[in-house]
mmCIF file of C-alpha atoms in Angstrom:
data_model
loop_
_atom_site.group_PDB
_atom_site.id
_atom_site.type_symbol
_atom_site.label_atom_id
_atom_site.label_comp_id
_atom_site.label_asym_id
_atom_site.label_seq_id
_atom_site.Cartn_x
_atom_site.Cartn_y
_atom_site.Cartn_z
ATOM 1 C CA MET A 1 0.000 0.000 0.000
ATOM 2 C CA THR A 2 1.284 3.455 -0.937
ATOM 3 C CA THR A 3 1.210 5.997 1.877
ATOM 4 C CA SER A 4 1.614 9.750 1.439
ATOM 5 C CA ARG A 5 3.708 11.222 4.265
ATOM 6 C CA TYR A 6 5.785 14.235 5.186
ATOM 7 C CA ILE A 7 8.458 15.209 7.645
ATOM 8 C CA VAL A 8 9.394 18.740 8.713
ATOM 9 C CA VAL A 9 13.089 19.590 8.352
ATOM 10 C CA ALA A 10 14.367 23.053 9.324
ATOM 11 C CA ASP A 11 10.749 24.300 9.278
ATOM 12 C CA LEU A 12 10.303 23.024 5.710
ATOM 13 C CA LYS A 13 7.877 20.285 4.735
ATOM 14 C CA LEU A 14 9.382 17.372 2.782
ATOM 15 C CA HIS A 15 6.726 15.218 1.137
ATOM 16 C CA PHE A 16 7.241 11.610 0.098
ATOM 17 C CA HIS A 17 5.447 8.371 -0.676
ATOM 18 C CA THR A 18 6.469 5.211 1.135
ATOM 19 C CA MET A 19 5.616 1.565 0.573
ATOM 20 C CA GLY A 20 6.952 -1.972 0.783
ATOM 21 C CA SER A 21 9.381 -3.746 3.089
ATOM 22 C CA GLY A 22 13.017 -4.783 3.027
ATOM 23 C CA PRO A 23 16.175 -2.698 2.596
ATOM 24 C CA ALA A 24 15.634 1.034 2.137
ATOM 25 C CA LEU A 25 15.582 2.641 -1.307
ATOM 26 C CA ALA A 26 15.371 6.422 -1.756
ATOM 27 C CA MET A 27 14.041 7.563 -5.154
ATOM 28 C CA PHE A 28 14.591 11.003 -6.717
ATOM 29 C CA HIS A 29 12.545 12.196 -9.695
ATOM 30 C CA PRO A 30 13.319 14.178 -12.878
ATOM 31 C CA SER A 31 12.538 17.887 -13.250
ATOM 32 C CA PRO A 32 10.075 19.483 -13.416
ATOM 33 C CA SER A 33 7.914 16.530 -12.352
ATOM 34 C CA SER A 34 7.370 15.092 -8.870
ATOM 35 C CA SER A 35 7.361 11.803 -7.001
ATOM 36 C CA GLU A 36 4.130 10.930 -8.822
ATOM 37 C CA SER A 37 6.163 10.178 -11.962
ATOM 38 C CA LEU A 38 8.075 7.402 -10.162
ATOM 39 C CA LEU A 39 5.164 5.697 -8.409
ATOM 40 C CA PRO A 40 4.598 3.002 -11.088
ATOM 41 C CA LEU A 41 8.262 1.999 -10.793
ATOM 42 C CA ALA A 42 8.223 2.246 -7.001
ATOM 43 C CA LYS A 43 5.221 -0.073 -6.734
ATOM 44 C CA ILE A 44 7.102 -2.783 -8.648
ATOM 45 C CA LEU A 45 10.124 -2.423 -6.368
ATOM 46 C CA ALA A 46 8.082 -2.392 -3.159
ATOM 47 C CA ASP A 47 7.993 -6.198 -2.907
ATOM 48 C CA THR A 48 11.767 -6.105 -2.340
ATOM 49 C CA TYR A 49 12.496 -2.673 -0.837
ATOM 50 C CA THR A 50 11.123 -0.245 1.685
ATOM 51 C CA VAL A 51 10.715 2.514 -0.882
ATOM 52 C CA PHE A 52 10.746 6.259 -0.190
ATOM 53 C CA VAL A 53 9.850 8.401 -3.202
ATOM 54 C CA PHE A 54 10.602 12.043 -2.463
ATOM 55 C CA ASP A 55 9.329 15.303 -3.876
ATOM 56 C CA THR A 56 12.472 17.375 -4.382
ATOM 57 C CA PRO A 57 12.197 20.655 -2.407
ATOM 58 C CA GLY A 58 10.176 23.106 -4.485
ATOM 59 C CA TYR A 59 8.438 20.394 -6.519
ATOM 60 C CA GLY A 60 5.306 18.361 -6.006
ATOM 61 C CA LYS A 61 4.095 18.870 -2.427
ATOM 62 C CA SER A 62 7.448 19.725 -0.839
ATOM 63 C CA ASP A 63 8.264 23.248 0.275
ATOM 64 C CA GLY A 64 11.001 25.093 -1.576
ATOM 65 C CA LEU A 65 14.335 25.686 0.118
ATOM 66 C CA GLY A 66 13.487 29.317 0.761
ATOM 67 C CA PHE A 67 16.211 30.661 -1.532
ATOM 68 C CA VAL A 68 17.359 30.198 -5.113
ATOM 69 C CA PRO A 69 19.639 27.131 -5.052
ATOM 70 C CA ARG A 70 22.677 27.332 -7.328
ATOM 71 C CA THR A 71 24.104 23.829 -6.952
ATOM 72 C CA VAL A 72 22.986 20.261 -6.339
ATOM 73 C CA LYS A 73 24.854 20.409 -3.017
ATOM 74 C CA GLU A 74 22.163 22.654 -1.599
ATOM 75 C CA TYR A 75 19.611 19.903 -2.209
ATOM 76 C CA THR A 76 21.792 17.116 -0.832
ATOM 77 C CA ALA A 77 22.528 19.139 2.312
ATOM 78 C CA PHE A 78 18.784 19.319 2.931
ATOM 79 C CA PHE A 79 18.298 15.606 2.261
ATOM 80 C CA LYS A 80 21.153 14.813 4.641
ATOM 81 C CA LYS A 81 19.215 16.508 7.437
ATOM 82 C CA ALA A 82 16.024 14.746 6.372
ATOM 83 C CA PHE A 83 17.606 11.283 6.373
ATOM 84 C CA GLU A 84 19.120 11.912 9.802
ATOM 85 C CA ALA A 85 15.682 12.860 11.100
ATOM 86 C CA MET A 86 14.197 9.755 9.461
ATOM 87 C CA LYS A 87 16.949 7.548 10.951
ATOM 88 C CA MET A 88 17.867 6.255 7.502
ATOM 89 C CA ASP A 89 21.408 5.143 8.267
ATOM 90 C CA ARG A 90 22.056 3.124 5.127
ATOM 91 C CA PHE A 91 20.091 2.840 1.901
ATOM 92 C CA ALA A 92 20.275 2.532 -1.870
ATOM 93 C CA ILE A 93 19.423 5.458 -4.141
ATOM 94 C CA TYR A 94 17.670 5.501 -7.504
ATOM 95 C CA GLY A 95 17.705 8.778 -9.403
ATOM 96 C CA SER A 96 16.414 9.753 -12.829
ATOM 97 C CA ALA A 97 17.698 12.824 -14.715
ATOM 98 C CA THR A 98 17.787 15.618 -12.085
ATOM 99 C CA GLY A 99 17.298 12.891 -9.496
ATOM 100 C CA ALA A 100 20.358 11.060 -10.793
ATOM 101 C CA GLN A 101 22.509 14.121 -10.156
ATOM 102 C CA ILE A 102 21.141 14.411 -6.618
ATOM 103 C CA ALA A 103 21.944 10.712 -6.146
ATOM 104 C CA ILE A 104 25.529 11.139 -7.399
ATOM 105 C CA ARG A 105 26.231 14.169 -5.236
ATOM 106 C CA TYR A 106 24.670 12.587 -2.151
ATOM 107 C CA ALA A 107 26.771 9.422 -2.552
ATOM 108 C CA LEU A 108 29.920 11.475 -3.093
ATOM 109 C CA GLU A 109 29.356 13.347 0.156
ATOM 110 C CA ASN A 110 28.042 10.398 2.206
ATOM 111 C CA PRO A 111 29.632 7.210 0.824
ATOM 112 C CA THR A 112 29.268 5.153 4.011
ATOM 113 C CA GLN A 113 25.537 5.812 4.063
ATOM 114 C CA VAL A 114 24.796 4.605 0.510
ATOM 115 C CA SER A 115 24.719 0.909 -0.390
ATOM 116 C CA HIS A 116 24.198 1.319 -4.165
ATOM 117 C CA VAL A 117 23.488 4.096 -6.670
ATOM 118 C CA PHE A 118 21.189 3.411 -9.639
ATOM 119 C CA LEU A 119 21.491 6.105 -12.319
ATOM 120 C CA ASP A 120 18.702 6.413 -14.892
ATOM 121 C CA ASN A 121 18.737 9.076 -17.609
ATOM 122 C CA SER A 122 22.152 10.204 -16.410
ATOM 123 C CA ALA A 123 24.455 11.767 -18.988
ATOM 124 C CA HIS A 124 27.552 13.833 -19.643
ATOM 125 C CA PHE A 125 27.468 17.302 -21.224
ATOM 126 C CA ASP A 126 30.604 19.186 -22.149
ATOM 127 C CA ASP A 127 31.114 22.748 -20.961
ATOM 128 C CA ALA A 128 30.052 24.392 -24.229
ATOM 129 C CA LEU A 129 26.765 22.493 -24.512
ATOM 130 C CA CYS A 130 26.022 22.963 -20.831
ATOM 131 C CA GLU A 131 26.498 26.715 -21.131
ATOM 132 C CA ALA A 132 24.214 26.811 -24.184
ATOM 133 C CA ILE A 133 21.561 24.814 -22.332
ATOM 134 C CA LEU A 134 21.708 27.095 -19.306
ATOM 135 C CA THR A 135 21.269 30.096 -21.619
ATOM 136 C CA HIS A 136 18.372 28.850 -23.754
ATOM 137 C CA TYR A 137 16.654 25.885 -22.083
ATOM 138 C CA PHE A 138 14.819 27.696 -19.277
ATOM 139 C CA PRO A 139 12.483 30.479 -20.450
ATOM 140 C CA ASP A 140 10.526 32.465 -17.883
ATOM 141 C CA LEU A 141 7.273 30.610 -17.159
ATOM 142 C CA THR A 142 5.889 32.976 -14.539
ATOM 143 C CA PRO A 143 2.075 32.808 -14.845
ATOM 144 C CA GLN A 144 0.686 35.708 -16.881
ATOM 145 C CA LEU A 145 -2.928 36.787 -16.627
ATOM 146 C CA ASP A 146 -3.223 36.780 -20.425
ATOM 147 C CA GLY A 147 -2.105 33.113 -20.460
ATOM 148 C CA SER A 148 0.834 33.806 -22.806
ATOM 149 C CA HIS A 149 3.131 31.492 -20.791
ATOM 150 C CA LEU A 150 0.936 28.527 -21.795
ATOM 151 C CA GLY A 151 2.084 28.783 -25.403
ATOM 152 C CA THR A 152 5.708 28.657 -24.278
ATOM 153 C CA ILE A 153 5.028 25.563 -22.171
ATOM 154 C CA TRP A 154 3.342 23.778 -25.064
ATOM 155 C CA GLN A 155 6.240 24.686 -27.342
ATOM 156 C CA ILE A 156 8.669 23.164 -24.845
ATOM 157 C CA VAL A 157 6.790 19.894 -24.421
ATOM 158 C CA SER A 158 6.168 19.546 -28.153
ATOM 159 C CA GLN A 159 9.796 20.113 -29.078
ATOM 160 C CA MET A 160 11.357 18.042 -26.282
ATOM 161 C CA PHE A 161 10.292 14.833 -28.005
ATOM 162 C CA GLN A 162 11.540 16.090 -31.371
ATOM 163 C CA TYR A 163 14.880 17.628 -30.367
ATOM 164 C CA PHE A 164 17.286 17.311 -27.487
ATOM 165 C CA PRO A 165 17.919 19.809 -26.076
ATOM 166 C CA TRP A 166 14.430 21.010 -27.033
ATOM 167 C CA CYS A 167 15.598 24.587 -27.593
ATOM 168 C CA PHE A 168 17.950 23.699 -30.488
ATOM 169 C CA THR A 169 15.895 22.833 -33.567
ATOM 170 C CA THR A 170 18.625 22.035 -36.076
ATOM 171 C CA GLU A 171 19.263 18.611 -37.584
ATOM 172 C CA GLU A 172 22.219 18.058 -35.249
ATOM 173 C CA TYR A 173 19.810 17.815 -32.325
ATOM 174 C CA ALA A 174 16.857 16.190 -34.123
ATOM 175 C CA LEU A 175 15.564 12.929 -32.670
ATOM 176 C CA ASN A 176 13.769 11.938 -35.886
ATOM 177 C CA ARG A 177 10.895 10.188 -34.177
ATOM 178 C CA PRO A 178 7.088 10.474 -34.319
ATOM 179 C CA GLN A 179 5.474 13.077 -32.123
ATOM 180 C CA MET A 180 4.069 11.880 -28.823
ATOM 181 C CA PRO A 181 0.262 11.711 -28.442
ATOM 182 C CA ALA A 182 -1.410 14.876 -27.217
ATOM 183 C CA ASN A 183 -2.351 13.311 -23.882
ATOM 184 C CA ILE A 184 1.340 12.664 -23.129
ATOM 185 C CA LEU A 185 2.270 16.227 -24.065
ATOM 186 C CA HIS A 186 -0.550 17.471 -21.831
ATOM 187 C CA MET A 187 0.723 15.380 -18.916
ATOM 188 C CA VAL A 188 4.215 16.881 -19.244
ATOM 189 C CA ALA A 189 2.751 20.376 -19.613
ATOM 190 C CA MET A 190 0.917 19.860 -16.326
ATOM 191 C CA ASP A 191 4.256 19.080 -14.646
ATOM 192 C CA TYR A 192 5.507 22.505 -15.753
ATOM 193 C CA LEU A 193 2.332 24.198 -14.560
ATOM 194 C CA ILE A 194 2.469 22.495 -11.158
ATOM 195 C CA ALA A 195 6.161 23.372 -10.713
ATOM 196 C CA GLY A 196 5.324 26.989 -11.537
ATOM 197 C CA ALA A 197 7.668 29.927 -11.959
ATOM 198 C CA ASP A 198 10.470 28.207 -10.030
ATOM 199 C CA TYR A 199 10.429 25.087 -12.246
ATOM 200 C CA ALA A 200 14.060 25.576 -13.306
ATOM 201 C CA HIS A 201 15.764 25.649 -9.898
ATOM 202 C CA ALA A 202 16.777 21.988 -9.502
ATOM 203 C CA TYR A 203 16.763 21.543 -13.283
ATOM 204 C CA ARG A 204 19.530 24.125 -13.797
ATOM 205 C CA ALA A 205 21.597 22.842 -10.890
ATOM 206 C CA ALA A 206 21.422 19.321 -12.317
ATOM 207 C CA PHE A 207 22.627 20.346 -15.782
ATOM 208 C CA LYS A 208 25.643 22.068 -14.218
ATOM 209 C CA HIS A 209 26.437 18.833 -12.372
ATOM 210 C CA GLU A 210 25.968 16.468 -15.331
ATOM 211 C CA ARG A 211 29.624 15.468 -15.736
ATOM 212 C CA GLY A 212 31.336 12.118 -16.053
ATOM 213 C CA MET A 213 34.079 13.180 -13.671
ATOM 214 C CA TYR A 214 31.640 13.098 -10.749
ATOM 215 C CA VAL A 215 30.628 9.511 -11.512
ATOM 216 C CA GLN A 216 34.328 8.640 -11.722
ATOM 217 C CA GLN A 217 34.751 9.886 -8.145
ATOM 218 C CA LEU A 218 32.038 7.616 -6.706
ATOM 219 C CA GLN A 219 33.276 5.060 -4.196
ATOM 220 C CA VAL A 220 30.023 3.108 -3.809
ATOM 221 C CA PRO A 221 28.620 0.392 -6.133
ATOM 222 C CA THR A 222 26.991 2.232 -9.029
ATOM 223 C CA THR A 223 24.936 1.143 -12.025
ATOM 224 C CA ILE A 224 24.350 3.359 -15.067
ATOM 225 C CA PHE A 225 21.167 2.368 -16.912
ATOM 226 C CA LYS A 226 20.771 2.958 -20.627
ATOM 227 C CA TRP A 227 17.378 2.608 -22.283
ATOM 228 C CA GLU A 228 17.142 1.551 -25.905
ATOM 229 C CA GLY A 229 15.818 4.557 -27.815
ATOM 230 C CA SER A 230 16.434 7.094 -25.038
ATOM 231 C CA ILE A 231 16.174 10.709 -26.202
ATOM 232 C CA ILE A 232 19.519 11.377 -24.514
ATOM 233 C CA ALA A 233 21.212 8.197 -25.775
ATOM 234 C CA LYS A 234 24.278 9.927 -27.216
ATOM 235 C CA TYR A 235 24.847 11.827 -23.964
ATOM 236 C CA ILE A 236 24.525 8.618 -21.958
ATOM 237 C CA ASP A 237 27.117 7.144 -24.327
ATOM 238 C CA ALA A 238 29.350 10.128 -23.555
ATOM 239 C CA LEU A 239 29.015 9.281 -19.862
ATOM 240 C CA LEU A 240 29.762 5.611 -20.492
ATOM 241 C CA ALA A 241 32.885 6.560 -22.472
ATOM 242 C CA PHE A 242 34.655 7.623 -19.275
ATOM 243 C CA ASP A 243 37.047 5.210 -17.580
ATOM 244 C CA TYR A 244 35.644 3.843 -14.338
ATOM 245 C CA THR A 245 36.867 1.630 -11.550
ATOM 246 C CA ASN A 246 35.176 -1.713 -10.883
ATOM 247 C CA ASN A 247 32.493 -0.227 -8.631
ATOM 248 C CA VAL A 248 30.785 1.418 -11.651
ATOM 249 C CA SER A 249 28.991 -0.738 -14.225
ATOM 250 C CA SER A 250 26.386 -0.230 -16.938
ATOM 251 C CA PHE A 251 23.202 -2.083 -17.807
ATOM 252 C CA LEU A 252 21.534 -1.862 -21.249
ATOM 253 C CA MET A 253 17.776 -2.379 -21.472
ATOM 254 C CA GLU A 254 16.269 -3.289 -24.833
ATOM 255 C CA GLY A 255 12.705 -3.894 -25.994
ATOM 256 C CA ASP A 256 9.526 -1.904 -25.473
ATOM 257 C CA ALA A 257 8.791 0.174 -22.383
ATOM 258 C CA THR A 258 7.273 -2.762 -20.472
ATOM 259 C CA GLU A 259 10.230 -5.026 -21.220
ATOM 260 C CA ARG A 260 12.746 -2.335 -20.305
ATOM 261 C CA THR A 261 11.016 -1.610 -17.014
ATOM 262 C CA HIS A 262 10.980 -5.320 -16.172
ATOM 263 C CA LEU A 263 14.694 -5.662 -16.908
ATOM 264 C CA MET A 264 15.624 -2.647 -14.796
ATOM 265 C CA THR A 265 13.451 -3.497 -11.798
ATOM 266 C CA GLN A 266 14.569 -7.138 -11.828
ATOM 267 C CA TYR A 267 18.188 -5.981 -11.853
ATOM 268 C CA MET A 268 17.524 -3.709 -8.889
ATOM 269 C CA LYS A 269 15.723 -6.489 -7.006
ATOM 270 C CA ASP A 270 18.559 -8.932 -7.637
ATOM 271 C CA THR A 271 21.063 -6.389 -6.364
ATOM 272 C CA ALA A 272 19.075 -5.862 -3.155
ATOM 273 C CA THR A 273 19.961 -9.309 -1.809
ATOM 274 C CA SER A 274 23.236 -7.911 -0.471
ATOM 275 C CA PHE A 275 21.682 -4.861 1.246
ATOM 276 C CA GLU A 276 20.975 -4.405 4.918
ATOM 277 C CA LEU A 277 17.388 -4.493 6.127
ATOM 278 C CA PHE A 278 15.789 -1.213 7.121
ATOM 279 C CA ALA A 279 13.899 -0.624 10.349
ATOM 280 C CA ALA A 280 12.232 2.784 10.580
ATOM 281 C CA LYS A 281 11.675 4.229 14.048
ATOM 282 C CA THR A 282 10.675 7.720 13.029
ATOM 283 C CA HIS A 283 7.068 8.865 13.179
ATOM 284 C CA PHE A 284 6.016 10.386 9.875
ATOM 285 C CA GLU A 285 3.058 12.727 9.615
ATOM 286 C CA SER A 286 0.213 11.842 7.274
ATOM 287 C CA TYR A 287 0.024 14.295 4.406
ATOM 288 C CA GLN A 288 -3.007 16.533 4.474
ATOM 289 C CA PRO A 289 -3.632 18.356 1.197
ATOM 290 C CA GLU A 290 -3.873 22.112 1.412
ATOM 291 C CA ASP A 291 -7.215 23.778 0.855
ATOM 292 C CA LYS A 292 -7.827 24.433 -2.809
ATOM 293 C CA ILE A 293 -8.736 27.843 -4.120
ATOM 294 C CA LYS A 294 -12.474 28.125 -4.589
ATOM 295 C CA TYR A 295 -13.254 29.059 -8.167
ATOM 296 C CA HIS A 296 -16.148 29.164 -10.609
ATOM 297 C CA LYS A 297 -16.689 27.567 -13.998
ATOM 298 C CA ASP A 298 -19.968 27.355 -15.841
ATOM 299 C CA VAL A 299 -19.175 23.991 -17.470
ATOM 300 C CA ARG A 300 -18.480 20.675 -15.736
ATOM 301 C CA THR A 301 -15.464 19.390 -17.679
ATOM 302 C CA ALA A 302 -12.253 21.056 -18.802
ATOM 303 C CA PRO A 303 -11.747 21.514 -22.566
ATOM 304 C CA SER A 304 -10.592 18.317 -24.289
ATOM 305 C CA VAL A 305 -6.869 17.939 -24.944
ATOM 306 C CA ARG A 306 -5.810 19.116 -28.410
ATOM 307 C CA ASP A 307 -2.658 18.511 -30.438
ATOM 308 C CA ASP A 308 -1.873 22.222 -30.647
ATOM 309 C CA GLY A 309 -2.274 22.811 -26.901
ATOM 310 C CA GLN A 310 -5.025 25.391 -27.406
ATOM 311 C CA HIS A 311 -7.208 23.566 -24.883
ATOM 312 C CA LEU A 312 -5.032 25.069 -22.137
ATOM 313 C CA MET A 313 -5.600 28.598 -23.442
ATOM 314 C CA GLU A 314 -9.323 27.920 -23.830
ATOM 315 C CA ALA A 315 -9.530 26.702 -20.224
ATOM 316 C CA TRP A 316 -7.404 29.617 -18.997
ATOM 317 C CA THR A 317 -9.557 32.213 -20.742
ATOM 318 C CA HIS A 318 -12.710 30.647 -19.321
ATOM 319 C CA LEU A 319 -11.312 30.659 -15.777
ATOM 320 C CA VAL A 320 -10.180 34.289 -16.047
ATOM 321 C CA GLU A 321 -13.619 35.351 -17.262
ATOM 322 C CA GLN A 322 -15.362 33.447 -14.466
ATOM 323 C CA ASN A 323 -12.975 34.516 -11.666
ATOM 324 C CA THR A 324 -12.142 38.171 -12.171
ATOM 325 C CA LEU A 325 -10.758 38.672 -8.629
ATOM 326 C CA LEU A 326 -8.067 35.981 -8.923
ATOM 327 C CA ASN A 327 -4.473 36.716 -9.963
ATOM 328 C CA ALA A 328 -2.444 34.717 -12.498
ATOM 329 C CA GLU A 329 -0.915 32.325 -9.954
ATOM 330 C CA GLN A 330 -4.363 31.583 -8.533
ATOM 331 C CA ILE A 331 -5.788 30.992 -12.006
ATOM 332 C CA GLN A 332 -2.936 28.559 -12.638
ATOM 333 C CA SER A 333 -3.837 26.648 -9.464
ATOM 334 C CA CYS A 334 -7.444 26.488 -10.643
ATOM 335 C CA LEU A 335 -6.369 25.259 -14.072
ATOM 336 C CA ILE A 336 -4.288 22.474 -12.493
ATOM 337 C CA ASP A 337 -7.176 21.486 -10.242
ATOM 338 C CA TRP A 338 -9.684 21.488 -13.120
ATOM 339 C CA TYR A 339 -7.585 19.073 -15.167
ATOM 340 C CA SER A 340 -6.825 16.935 -12.089
ATOM 341 C CA ASN A 341 -10.499 16.122 -11.470
#
């Protein structure tokens, strides 16, 4: 059974899902999504691990750090305090994309605490590409009352499955694959909307940390996963091209999404046989959702998802017209709630 919990660390609320039994596994998600994106994977692993799937500070239901973080270290310092409060003395870590960089940095700083690091969607970017990404990849998505930021979000999610990085639309960066269905694009767009104006905080810090030299410095057992057909395949290959000591290995997963997930989770389960069991003694608070903004709409359902993303603008315009006293951030909360029901 999946349980939604939180713990307060330095007056900040850290939200997570927990489930299962066995050795502890901490899971860190990509940006700008939340722990929700990892729940299908976590549920598979819960028959082997006691799984903790965290919302990175500032994402999902976790409070932000209270300042603009510049490095991954500022996130791992917070998680260090959280794990001490949770009495998690030794555990494995799975991280995907941004979460992989948090996993690497945490294991570098706390090697005796980490039994294994599983890196998914982890890559290497050279200095020139990283600088270009930091310059162009993160447009301002502050909610605007006229809804103009929605078009930018839809452009991002549409192009991210056609180019990587999404902001460079030349053949060099083309993925040459069919466009994702509109419902998938909508789901990713909702991640951006939920993350809000601060969506780029952990995202930017992760890109600056995405270097093979940090993986080379790891002292703990580490596995780099590579998915067949990954949109960042060539950057994963760049990471794998580094020379590593025997504690770092790679694992290639072929086949469709179901087959790849089975291969990865079975690998992680097999690895868990050598881990210590986890016994939690900390009391975690049950998560109580915050009160939603009360808003009006004169139709029951939100506009149907469209390929061009105009359903978001249609919904936004309707909400603005029906709720003239709300500001842009409040309208955005209403939009998220409308499409969540």
